[in-house]
Amino acid sequence: MHEFRTLAILSRFKRIFIKAGIDYGAMETILRMKLTMDGRRTPTIFNGQKKKDGNQFLKSLWIYGLYGLMVIPFLLFGDGHYIFQMSIVFGIIMFILATTMVSDFSSVLLDVRDKTILQTKPVSSKTINTAKIIHILIYMFFITGAFIAIPLVVGLFSKGIVFTLIFLAALLFTMLFIVVMTSLVYFVVLRFFDGEKLKDIINYVQILLSIGVIVGYQIVIRAFDFVDLDLTYTFSWWHLFLPPMWFGAAFELLLNQDYSNVLILLSVLALLVPIISMYIYVRLMPSFERNMDKLMSESKNRKKKSSWWVDVWAKLCCRNREEKTFFRFGALMMQQEREFKLKVYPSLGFSLVFPFIFIFMELQTRTLADISTGKMFLLIYFGNMMIPTIIHTMQFSVNYKGNWLFMAAPIQKPAAAYSGTLKAFLVKLYMPVFVLLSIAFIAIFSWRIVPDLFAVLLGAILQTLLTYKWLNSSTFPFTQSFEFAQSEGSAKLFLVTLLAGIFVVGHLIALAITGGIYVYIALLLIAIFIGWRKVFPMKNDVPVR
Amino acid sequence: MEVSEKVLSIRNLTKSYGGHAVLNGVNLEVERGQIIGYIGPNGAGKSTTVKIMLGMIQDYEGQVVIFGEDIASGDPSYKKRIGYVPEQAELYDNLTALEYLAFTGELYGLDRAFVEEKAQKLMVEFELGDVMHSRLSSFSKGMRQKVLIISSLLHNPDLLFFDEPLSGLDANSMMVIREMLAQLAAQGKTIFYSSHIMDVVEKISNRIVLLVKGTVVADGSFEELQEMSEEGSLSDIFNQLTGFTDHASRAERFISIVEDGTADA
């Protein structure tokens, strides 16, 4: 085990820890073990390919550096109105920190292995918990550092040294606040719900993060025109509940020497709330640990979820029993596997949002009535962009080791496996998005686009089939480790994404000819009908006794 | 069916992974109604044999005939009469117990309504009635094991492969399973039982097959094995036949190192 520089720096504060009654040697040992494990948590690729070395986390930090650029405009514009610009800056920082905290460090905070491995050893729980917090804080420092480094330099040159110092101090409090607040939220959730619920909540926050970053980026780019300088701040009571405002107020107070009561109140909150919540957290830690048992224990009995409509669809679109079986299996996996949802639901979100973002962009120059007569409804093809990602992800599962079942079971028609799963994808994930988009588009473009929408749907089905044919190599869905998901075929994935463009071109050609759309629809139907049978042959080609 | 009492026959089965031979010509004939204790040290090739018989490993040499049919033919139908409990309880964790069992049953060609009802009844018998709609990820080792055992029996198979089926089960459940195995064998089912727990194997099997380094080194009833080696219990026989005789001196050395460890005091 090699020595970590982080730990060397930490040892400077050894005395503080010892004074607080912490076994520093034990804490250091725990941290060294944790950091070593983090360094090995790498996507390894077998088959003699090169193994990636080093801490993948540290190598992914540049992404945060990129996100950090998003903050700079708010630092530069709106001169002197710190309460506005810094509130926005801290709002962004808090969003990024809180969501990464939930998505990346929940596993650290909720690691139940700690309980059996560490708590059985002669180390006080105070030491273990401190090690946990320090472990998270180390990473938070790295993330915040990467995120804020460039804005900080920009701030130093444009606003001066005092500003930078206040910025640093505020960042420290923000970090503390976020880490402690997240833990407290977990505590409350675990207190009232079971572990499965908490895992679901974390899952949805992770999905929200991925959507939030992309959509937020789109919005920020368009927000450049908000350089409205004639703002004056008026206090409302609900500002007290917006943590970013506390920090914004502190800048206003210290740099603009505005000593009004509300600003003092808000600034005091910025200082006190992190400290008080830290205190509460330390007091609650023991009962937090107790509630963590729920993560390991079996959950309460639940009612059987009715899935009659899955059954109806299975009957409608599957050709044989094995296909129906996989249809239901696929539907369940897509609905219940968190890792799958995490990888896939963001693209569902984009599919839903992107067509509208482009329509809004058009609205800047044209009226809605003007748009509604044209061919802008083809933007609905952005909804089909999700298809490659999802079909690619279908190969993988966290529980891929459960795949022995497919080899041990007497499956007569292996082709039924993917055929059923793809149909489940179309019904369960694609259709809801498509129907929502269609309703909105019919509202905008009137009923005249119904044949076009039908062509889009058929295009999506054909694209699903072609994407599967090109991307997926395994016989059964959900049978490979996610470790392979990143490395393999991401270039291929990109190329396949462009496939959607071919359907747009086809659609445009069909529109150029009178009645062409119906010919196009007929062609698509034939292609789907023949293609599906070709890709998934289900004649009994295995001899039956 | 009277003539073909032979359920399973393995002839000269060989399998190697990258030049390293795991199975060196295994020969085995199994008749209906036998409980075979399939034992051997770690890495002897027990799981590999079972996986080959289940069609999970295809590139082997030799012949495997199950229910009178060479499994190399590629027709998976013979698996409909086989139940399998793997050593590792790997399941699709995000499904509920009932969803998983219904899925398994359907893969074995059973009607869904039928398999759901059957699975529910079996889970109630196994004291899983309260958790059948909970996700498998929240199940303990023993509960998962019970789900696996149920999944291997849903289709009323004639041949069972049980790999360490009692792991994680409490003493009461173990008794149920042991009794169950005896009754299944009495009804003419054939059971292939792999385990490291020798006294269980000794008690339940009527035939013991010992595999060492990919070869069958002993094959017979417990009494026959006793005569062969003049040892008392099955685990003594196991030690002798696998050539492991220095356990006492090893333990002694181990203890002396433990007691000597005063370096950090």
Short mmCIF file of N, CA, C and O in Angstrom, two decimals, chain A residues 14 24 28 33 47 171 182 199 202 209 229 243 256 299 313 315 331 340 368 393 402 416 419 449 472 475 487 528:
data_model
loop_
_atom_site.label_atom_id
_atom_site.label_comp_id
_atom_site.label_asym_id
_atom_site.label_seq_id
_atom_site.Cartn_x
_atom_site.Cartn_y
_atom_site.Cartn_z
N LYS A 14 -3.44 16.34 13.26
CA LYS A 14 -3.51 15.21 14.18
C LYS A 14 -3.98 15.61 15.57
O LYS A 14 -4.84 14.98 16.16
N TYR A 24 -6.36 8.47 16.40
CA TYR A 24 -5.90 8.94 15.10
C TYR A 24 -5.27 7.82 14.27
O TYR A 24 -5.51 7.71 13.07
N GLU A 28 -6.47 6.74 10.61
CA GLU A 28 -5.59 6.80 9.45
C GLU A 28 -5.56 5.46 8.72
O GLU A 28 -5.59 5.40 7.49
N MET A 33 -7.03 2.36 3.95
CA MET A 33 -7.70 1.22 3.34
C MET A 33 -8.77 1.69 2.35
O MET A 33 -8.87 1.20 1.23
N ASN A 47 -9.74 -10.04 -20.94
CA ASN A 47 -9.31 -10.39 -22.29
C ASN A 47 -8.03 -9.68 -22.72
O ASN A 47 -7.88 -9.22 -23.84
N LEU A 171 -17.13 28.69 0.91
CA LEU A 171 -17.10 27.35 0.30
C LEU A 171 -16.96 26.27 1.36
O LEU A 171 -17.61 25.23 1.31
N THR A 182 -27.12 16.19 3.78
CA THR A 182 -27.43 14.95 3.08
C THR A 182 -27.56 13.81 4.08
O THR A 182 -28.53 13.04 4.04
N LYS A 199 -32.98 3.66 -1.21
CA LYS A 199 -32.24 3.38 -2.44
C LYS A 199 -33.00 3.94 -3.65
O LYS A 199 -32.38 4.42 -4.59
N ILE A 202 -32.38 7.73 -3.67
CA ILE A 202 -31.04 8.02 -4.18
C ILE A 202 -31.02 7.86 -5.69
O ILE A 202 -30.50 8.68 -6.43
N LEU A 209 -29.91 14.44 -11.33
CA LEU A 209 -28.61 15.09 -11.53
C LEU A 209 -28.25 15.09 -13.01
O LEU A 209 -27.89 16.13 -13.57
N LEU A 229 -28.91 45.17 -14.97
CA LEU A 229 -28.12 45.67 -13.84
C LEU A 229 -28.94 46.49 -12.85
O LEU A 229 -28.48 46.79 -11.77
N PRO A 243 -30.80 28.46 1.22
CA PRO A 243 -29.40 28.50 1.67
C PRO A 243 -28.48 29.33 0.77
O PRO A 243 -27.62 30.05 1.29
N ASN A 256 -20.13 45.14 0.32
CA ASN A 256 -20.81 46.40 0.04
C ASN A 256 -21.13 47.19 1.30
O ASN A 256 -21.78 48.22 1.24
N SER A 299 -37.17 -6.22 3.85
CA SER A 299 -38.17 -5.17 3.90
C SER A 299 -39.52 -5.75 4.30
O SER A 299 -39.73 -6.95 4.26
N TRP A 313 -50.53 -6.38 -23.11
CA TRP A 313 -49.59 -6.09 -24.20
C TRP A 313 -48.82 -7.35 -24.60
O TRP A 313 -48.56 -7.57 -25.78
N LYS A 315 -49.84 -10.35 -24.52
CA LYS A 315 -50.73 -11.16 -25.35
C LYS A 315 -50.85 -10.58 -26.75
O LYS A 315 -50.87 -11.29 -27.73
N ALA A 331 -39.88 -6.23 -18.98
CA ALA A 331 -40.64 -5.12 -18.41
C ALA A 331 -40.31 -4.95 -16.93
O ALA A 331 -40.11 -3.83 -16.45
N PHE A 340 -30.07 0.16 -14.18
CA PHE A 340 -30.62 0.34 -15.52
C PHE A 340 -31.35 1.67 -15.62
O PHE A 340 -31.14 2.44 -16.55
N LEU A 368 -46.01 30.99 -32.66
CA LEU A 368 -46.42 29.60 -32.59
C LEU A 368 -47.29 29.24 -33.80
O LEU A 368 -47.18 28.16 -34.38
N THR A 393 -27.84 -0.65 -23.29
CA THR A 393 -27.85 -0.91 -21.85
C THR A 393 -28.56 -2.22 -21.50
O THR A 393 -28.27 -2.84 -20.49
N GLY A 402 -26.84 -13.81 -12.33
CA GLY A 402 -28.03 -14.64 -12.34
C GLY A 402 -28.26 -15.31 -13.69
O GLY A 402 -29.21 -16.06 -13.85
N ALA A 416 -36.45 -15.70 -28.90
CA ALA A 416 -37.59 -15.10 -28.22
C ALA A 416 -37.13 -14.15 -27.12
O ALA A 416 -37.85 -13.22 -26.77
N SER A 419 -36.34 -10.67 -28.66
CA SER A 419 -37.55 -10.23 -29.32
C SER A 419 -38.56 -9.73 -28.28
O SER A 419 -39.11 -8.63 -28.41
N ILE A 449 -50.95 16.05 -38.61
CA ILE A 449 -49.68 15.33 -38.52
C ILE A 449 -49.84 13.88 -38.07
O ILE A 449 -48.86 13.18 -37.89
N ASN A 472 -25.93 -5.41 -30.28
CA ASN A 472 -25.92 -6.43 -29.24
C ASN A 472 -25.40 -7.76 -29.74
O ASN A 472 -25.81 -8.24 -30.79
N THR A 475 -26.70 -13.46 -26.41
CA THR A 475 -27.95 -14.13 -26.76
C THR A 475 -29.09 -13.66 -25.88
O THR A 475 -30.22 -13.55 -26.32
N SER A 487 -16.76 0.55 -21.92
CA SER A 487 -15.64 0.35 -22.84
C SER A 487 -16.10 -0.05 -24.24
O SER A 487 -15.61 0.45 -25.23
N ILE A 528 -40.54 -3.77 -41.25
CA ILE A 528 -40.63 -4.27 -39.88
C ILE A 528 -41.07 -5.73 -39.88
O ILE A 528 -40.48 -6.58 -39.22
#
